[in-house]
Amino acid sequence: MSDPILRRIPWNFDGVKFIWNPDQPFFSVAMNKVSFLAAGFEKYICRTIDAAEPPITDPAVLAEVRAFRAQEGLHAMAHRKHVKALIETYPGLPQALDKTIALYDDQFEAKELKYHLGYVGGLESIFTPNFKVLIDNRATLFAGGDTRVSSLLLWHFCEEIEHRSSGLIVYDHVVMTTLGEEFANCVHDAPPEILSARQSGINIPRRDKLKSAFGILMSQMPWHNPEHQLLPKYFDEWNERFDRGEDMKTTYGQGSIIQSVQAA
Ligand SMILES: [Fe+2]
Ligand SMILES: [Fe+2]
């Protein structure tokens, strides 16, 4: 568990400029977008957690979930204050805020809880590497900016890193554990500790697991093309067997008619 800490900081952005860091105008705009997005996204997280909380009985998970939700609620309020200050100067901006919130409200209405938990867990997982690069380059990105906005963002990014596991903990508990518990309720001829295990006890060499993890990571990159992926040799073998007319219902495993070939 990550035990997120609630830090109530009295933010004030009165008179803040849109380009709050004149050395970094593009970054200023990008981070203003973060404030608008945070208003919608953090609300979406809070609604997701509110919906996920009732069936959670594990006290440790419950404490994590509540602290996670409270921290995100504070983020939403702080970014709203920033947005409100920008709206004071640019009265047309509420439309941008409404559109952003509506995007996430629509997504919440359109999908089921499992989707929201996967979405939140996945997105929260990429925040740490994403925000690390910004924090590591703070002298370039934040030092020349209005201290109130620079500090708001650094606070938010540090707390995102602090609760980096929370989204996944909730997803694992509500989605994966629930499935395991359902199996354990219905399947009585297998040990319950196997049915409800959250950690895989599958025996695959560590090197192969690492290769697979790296491949999965690369498959999520924007330049990824599935055509260039490394394929298992068995893929061609399977197709050759199919083309030869082999009975593919019994092509591998105990009871297969060609076990002697597989062993080779
Ligand atoms: Fe947040
Ligand atoms: Fe977060």
CSV table of C-alpha atoms and ligand atoms in Angstrom, one decimal:
chain,number,residue,atom,x,y,z
A,1,MET,CA,0.0,0.0,0.0
A,2,SER,CA,1.2,3.5,-0.7
A,3,ASP,CA,-0.6,5.4,2.1
A,4,PRO,CA,-1.2,8.7,0.3
A,5,ILE,CA,-1.0,11.7,2.6
A,6,LEU,CA,-3.5,14.5,2.5
A,7,ARG,CA,-1.9,17.9,2.3
A,8,ARG,CA,-4.3,20.8,2.3
A,9,ILE,CA,-2.4,23.7,0.7
A,10,PRO,CA,-4.2,27.1,0.5
A,11,TRP,CA,-3.6,27.8,-3.2
A,12,ASN,CA,-4.2,31.3,-4.6
A,13,PHE,CA,-3.9,32.2,-8.2
A,14,ASP,CA,-5.4,35.7,-8.3
A,15,GLY,CA,-4.3,37.5,-11.4
A,16,VAL,CA,-2.3,34.6,-12.7
A,17,LYS,CA,-1.2,35.0,-16.3
A,18,PHE,CA,-2.1,32.6,-19.1
A,19,ILE,CA,1.6,32.3,-20.1
A,20,TRP,CA,2.7,31.9,-16.5
A,21,ASN,CA,6.3,31.0,-17.6
A,22,PRO,CA,7.5,33.5,-20.2
A,23,ASP,CA,10.6,31.4,-20.8
A,24,GLN,CA,8.4,28.4,-21.7
A,25,PRO,CA,5.3,29.6,-23.5
A,26,PHE,CA,4.4,26.2,-25.1
A,27,PHE,CA,4.9,24.5,-21.7
A,28,SER,CA,2.7,27.1,-20.1
A,29,VAL,CA,-0.1,26.3,-22.4
A,30,ALA,CA,0.4,22.6,-22.1
A,31,MET,CA,0.2,22.8,-18.3
A,32,ASN,CA,-2.9,25.0,-18.4
A,33,LYS,CA,-4.4,22.2,-20.4
A,34,VAL,CA,-3.4,19.9,-17.5
A,35,SER,CA,-5.4,22.2,-15.1
A,36,PHE,CA,-8.5,22.0,-17.3
A,37,LEU,CA,-8.1,18.2,-17.9
A,38,ALA,CA,-7.5,17.6,-14.2
A,39,ALA,CA,-10.9,19.2,-13.4
A,40,GLY,CA,-12.6,16.6,-15.5
A,41,PHE,CA,-10.3,13.7,-15.0
A,42,GLU,CA,-9.9,13.9,-11.3
A,43,LYS,CA,-13.7,14.1,-11.0
A,44,TYR,CA,-13.9,11.0,-13.2
A,45,ILE,CA,-11.5,9.2,-10.8
A,46,CYS,CA,-13.5,10.2,-7.8
A,47,ARG,CA,-16.7,9.0,-9.3
A,48,THR,CA,-15.0,5.7,-10.3
A,49,ILE,CA,-13.6,5.2,-6.8
A,50,ASP,CA,-17.0,6.1,-5.2
A,51,ALA,CA,-18.6,3.4,-7.3
A,52,ALA,CA,-15.8,0.8,-6.6
A,53,GLU,CA,-15.7,1.3,-2.8
A,54,PRO,CA,-18.9,-0.3,-1.4
A,55,PRO,CA,-17.9,-4.0,-2.0
A,56,ILE,CA,-14.4,-3.5,-0.7
A,57,THR,CA,-14.0,-5.1,2.8
A,58,ASP,CA,-10.2,-5.4,3.1
A,59,PRO,CA,-9.3,-2.6,5.6
A,60,ALA,CA,-5.9,-2.0,4.0
A,61,VAL,CA,-7.4,-1.6,0.5
A,62,LEU,CA,-10.2,0.5,1.9
A,63,ALA,CA,-7.8,2.9,3.5
A,64,GLU,CA,-5.7,3.1,0.3
A,65,VAL,CA,-8.8,3.7,-1.8
A,66,ARG,CA,-10.1,6.5,0.5
A,67,ALA,CA,-6.8,8.3,0.8
A,68,PHE,CA,-6.4,8.0,-3.0
A,69,ARG,CA,-9.8,9.4,-3.6
A,70,ALA,CA,-9.3,12.3,-1.1
A,71,GLN,CA,-5.9,13.2,-2.7
A,72,GLU,CA,-7.5,13.3,-6.2
A,73,GLY,CA,-10.3,15.4,-4.8
A,74,LEU,CA,-7.8,18.0,-3.5
A,75,HIS,CA,-6.0,18.0,-6.9
A,76,ALA,CA,-9.3,18.7,-8.6
A,77,MET,CA,-10.1,21.6,-6.3
A,78,ALA,CA,-6.6,23.1,-6.7
A,79,HIS,CA,-6.7,22.9,-10.5
A,80,ARG,CA,-10.2,24.4,-10.5
A,81,LYS,CA,-8.9,27.3,-8.5
A,82,HIS,CA,-6.2,27.8,-11.2
A,83,VAL,CA,-8.8,27.5,-14.0
A,84,LYS,CA,-11.1,29.9,-12.1
A,85,ALA,CA,-8.4,32.5,-11.9
A,86,LEU,CA,-7.7,32.2,-15.7
A,87,ILE,CA,-11.5,32.5,-16.3
A,88,GLU,CA,-11.5,35.9,-14.5
A,89,THR,CA,-9.2,37.2,-17.2
A,90,TYR,CA,-10.6,35.3,-20.1
A,91,PRO,CA,-14.4,35.1,-19.6
A,92,GLY,CA,-14.9,32.8,-22.6
A,93,LEU,CA,-12.9,30.0,-21.0
A,94,PRO,CA,-15.8,28.3,-19.0
A,95,GLN,CA,-16.8,26.7,-22.3
A,96,ALA,CA,-13.4,24.9,-22.4
A,97,LEU,CA,-13.9,23.7,-18.9
A,98,ASP,CA,-17.4,22.5,-19.5
A,99,LYS,CA,-16.4,20.6,-22.6
A,100,THR,CA,-13.5,18.9,-20.7
A,101,ILE,CA,-15.7,17.8,-17.8
A,102,ALA,CA,-18.4,16.7,-20.3
A,103,LEU,CA,-15.9,14.4,-22.0
A,104,TYR,CA,-15.2,12.5,-18.8
A,105,ASP,CA,-18.8,12.6,-17.7
A,106,ASP,CA,-19.8,11.0,-21.0
A,107,GLN,CA,-17.2,8.4,-20.7
A,108,PHE,CA,-18.3,7.6,-17.1
A,109,GLU,CA,-21.9,7.2,-18.3
A,110,ALA,CA,-21.0,5.2,-21.4
A,111,LYS,CA,-18.8,2.5,-19.8
A,112,GLU,CA,-19.0,0.0,-17.0
A,113,LEU,CA,-17.0,0.2,-13.7
A,114,LYS,CA,-14.5,-2.4,-14.8
A,115,TYR,CA,-13.5,-0.2,-17.8
A,116,HIS,CA,-13.1,2.9,-15.5
A,117,LEU,CA,-10.9,1.0,-13.1
A,118,GLY,CA,-8.7,-0.3,-15.9
A,119,TYR,CA,-8.6,3.2,-17.4
A,120,VAL,CA,-7.7,4.8,-14.1
A,121,GLY,CA,-5.2,2.1,-13.2
A,122,GLY,CA,-3.5,2.2,-16.6
A,123,LEU,CA,-3.3,6.0,-16.8
A,124,GLU,CA,-2.1,6.4,-13.2
A,125,SER,CA,0.7,3.8,-14.0
A,126,ILE,CA,2.1,6.0,-16.8
A,127,PHE,CA,2.2,9.1,-14.7
A,128,THR,CA,5.4,8.3,-12.8
A,129,PRO,CA,7.7,8.1,-15.9
A,130,ASN,CA,5.8,10.9,-17.5
A,131,PHE,CA,6.1,13.3,-14.5
A,132,LYS,CA,9.6,12.2,-13.6
A,133,VAL,CA,11.0,13.7,-16.8
A,134,LEU,CA,9.2,17.0,-16.0
A,135,ILE,CA,10.4,17.0,-12.4
A,136,ASP,CA,14.0,16.1,-13.4
A,137,ASN,CA,13.9,19.1,-15.9
A,138,ARG,CA,12.3,21.5,-13.4
A,139,ALA,CA,15.1,24.0,-13.7
A,140,THR,CA,14.2,24.4,-17.4
A,141,LEU,CA,10.4,24.1,-17.1
A,142,PHE,CA,9.4,25.6,-13.8
A,143,ALA,CA,12.2,27.8,-12.4
A,144,GLY,CA,11.3,30.8,-14.6
A,145,GLY,CA,7.5,30.5,-14.0
A,146,ASP,CA,5.0,32.0,-11.6
A,147,THR,CA,5.8,30.2,-8.4
A,148,ARG,CA,2.1,29.5,-7.7
A,149,VAL,CA,1.6,27.5,-10.9
A,150,SER,CA,5.1,25.9,-10.8
A,151,SER,CA,4.4,24.8,-7.2
A,152,LEU,CA,0.9,23.6,-8.0
A,153,LEU,CA,2.2,21.3,-10.7
A,154,LEU,CA,5.2,20.0,-8.7
A,155,TRP,CA,2.9,19.3,-5.8
A,156,HIS,CA,0.5,17.4,-8.0
A,157,PHE,CA,3.2,15.5,-9.8
A,158,CYS,CA,4.8,14.5,-6.5
A,159,GLU,CA,1.5,13.2,-5.1
A,160,GLU,CA,0.8,11.4,-8.4
A,161,ILE,CA,4.1,9.6,-7.8
A,162,GLU,CA,3.2,9.0,-4.2
A,163,HIS,CA,0.0,7.2,-5.1
A,164,ARG,CA,1.3,5.6,-8.2
A,165,SER,CA,0.1,2.1,-7.2
A,166,SER,CA,-3.3,3.1,-5.9
A,167,GLY,CA,-5.2,2.8,-9.2
A,168,LEU,CA,-3.8,-0.6,-9.8
A,169,ILE,CA,-4.4,-1.8,-6.3
A,170,VAL,CA,-8.1,-0.9,-6.6
A,171,TYR,CA,-8.3,-2.6,-10.1
A,172,ASP,CA,-6.6,-5.7,-8.8
A,173,HIS,CA,-8.8,-5.9,-5.8
A,174,VAL,CA,-12.1,-5.2,-7.4
A,175,VAL,CA,-11.7,-6.8,-10.8
A,176,MET,CA,-9.1,-9.5,-10.4
A,177,THR,CA,-9.8,-10.6,-6.9
A,178,THR,CA,-13.6,-10.6,-7.5
A,179,LEU,CA,-13.0,-13.0,-10.4
A,180,GLY,CA,-10.9,-15.2,-8.2
A,181,GLU,CA,-13.5,-15.2,-5.5
A,182,GLU,CA,-16.2,-16.2,-8.0
A,183,PHE,CA,-14.0,-19.1,-9.2
A,184,ALA,CA,-13.5,-20.1,-5.5
A,185,ASN,CA,-17.2,-20.1,-4.9
A,186,CYS,CA,-18.0,-22.3,-7.8
A,187,VAL,CA,-15.1,-24.6,-8.4
A,188,HIS,CA,-14.6,-27.0,-5.6
A,189,ASP,CA,-12.2,-29.5,-7.1
A,190,ALA,CA,-9.2,-27.2,-7.1
A,191,PRO,CA,-7.4,-25.6,-4.1
A,192,PRO,CA,-9.0,-22.2,-3.2
A,193,GLU,CA,-5.5,-20.6,-2.8
A,194,ILE,CA,-4.9,-21.3,-6.5
A,195,LEU,CA,-8.3,-20.0,-7.7
A,196,SER,CA,-8.0,-16.7,-5.8
A,197,ALA,CA,-4.3,-16.2,-6.2
A,198,ARG,CA,-3.4,-12.7,-7.2
A,199,GLN,CA,0.2,-13.5,-8.0
A,200,SER,CA,1.0,-15.8,-10.8
A,201,GLY,CA,2.7,-19.1,-9.9
A,202,ILE,CA,3.2,-20.0,-13.5
A,203,ASN,CA,6.6,-21.5,-14.2
A,204,ILE,CA,8.2,-19.6,-17.1
A,205,PRO,CA,11.9,-18.7,-17.1
A,206,ARG,CA,12.4,-15.1,-15.7
A,207,ARG,CA,14.3,-14.2,-18.9
A,208,ASP,CA,11.3,-15.1,-21.0
A,209,LYS,CA,9.0,-13.1,-18.7
A,210,LEU,CA,11.2,-10.0,-19.0
A,211,LYS,CA,11.3,-10.4,-22.8
A,212,SER,CA,7.5,-10.6,-22.8
A,213,ALA,CA,7.1,-7.6,-20.5
A,214,PHE,CA,9.5,-5.6,-22.8
A,215,GLY,CA,7.5,-6.6,-25.9
A,216,ILE,CA,4.2,-5.6,-24.2
A,217,LEU,CA,5.7,-2.2,-23.3
A,218,MET,CA,7.0,-1.6,-26.8
A,219,SER,CA,3.6,-2.7,-28.3
A,220,GLN,CA,2.1,0.4,-26.6
A,221,MET,CA,4.4,2.8,-28.3
A,222,PRO,CA,2.9,5.1,-30.9
A,223,TRP,CA,5.3,3.9,-33.6
A,224,HIS,CA,4.6,0.3,-33.0
A,225,ASN,CA,3.7,-1.8,-36.0
A,226,PRO,CA,2.5,-5.4,-35.3
A,227,GLU,CA,4.0,-6.5,-38.7
A,228,HIS,CA,7.5,-6.3,-37.2
A,229,GLN,CA,6.9,-8.3,-34.1
A,230,LEU,CA,9.0,-11.3,-33.3
A,231,LEU,CA,6.9,-14.4,-33.8
A,232,PRO,CA,7.2,-17.8,-32.1
A,233,LYS,CA,8.6,-20.6,-34.4
A,234,TYR,CA,5.5,-22.6,-33.4
A,235,PHE,CA,3.3,-20.2,-35.3
A,236,ASP,CA,4.6,-21.5,-38.7
A,237,GLU,CA,4.6,-25.1,-37.4
A,238,TRP,CA,0.9,-24.7,-36.3
A,239,ASN,CA,0.0,-23.4,-39.7
A,240,GLU,CA,1.9,-26.1,-41.5
A,241,ARG,CA,0.1,-28.8,-39.5
A,242,PHE,CA,-3.2,-27.2,-40.3
A,243,ASP,CA,-2.4,-27.0,-44.0
A,244,ARG,CA,-1.4,-30.7,-43.9
A,245,GLY,CA,-4.9,-31.5,-42.7
A,246,GLU,CA,-4.0,-32.5,-39.1
A,247,ASP,CA,-6.8,-32.7,-36.5
A,248,MET,CA,-6.1,-29.4,-34.7
A,249,LYS,CA,-8.5,-30.3,-31.9
A,250,THR,CA,-5.9,-32.8,-30.6
A,251,THR,CA,-2.7,-31.3,-31.8
A,252,TYR,CA,-0.9,-30.8,-28.5
A,253,GLY,CA,-0.9,-32.0,-24.9
A,254,GLN,CA,-1.9,-35.2,-23.2
A,255,GLY,CA,-4.0,-37.4,-25.4
A,256,SER,CA,-2.7,-35.8,-28.6
A,257,ILE,CA,-2.2,-38.3,-31.4
A,258,ILE,CA,1.2,-36.9,-32.2
A,259,GLN,CA,2.8,-36.7,-28.8
A,260,SER,CA,5.9,-38.4,-30.0
A,261,VAL,CA,6.4,-35.6,-32.6
A,262,GLN,CA,5.9,-32.9,-29.9
A,263,ALA,CA,8.5,-34.5,-27.6
A,264,ALA,CA,11.1,-34.3,-30.4
B,1,FE,FE,-4.2,13.8,-9.3
B,2,FE,FE,-3.6,10.2,-9.6
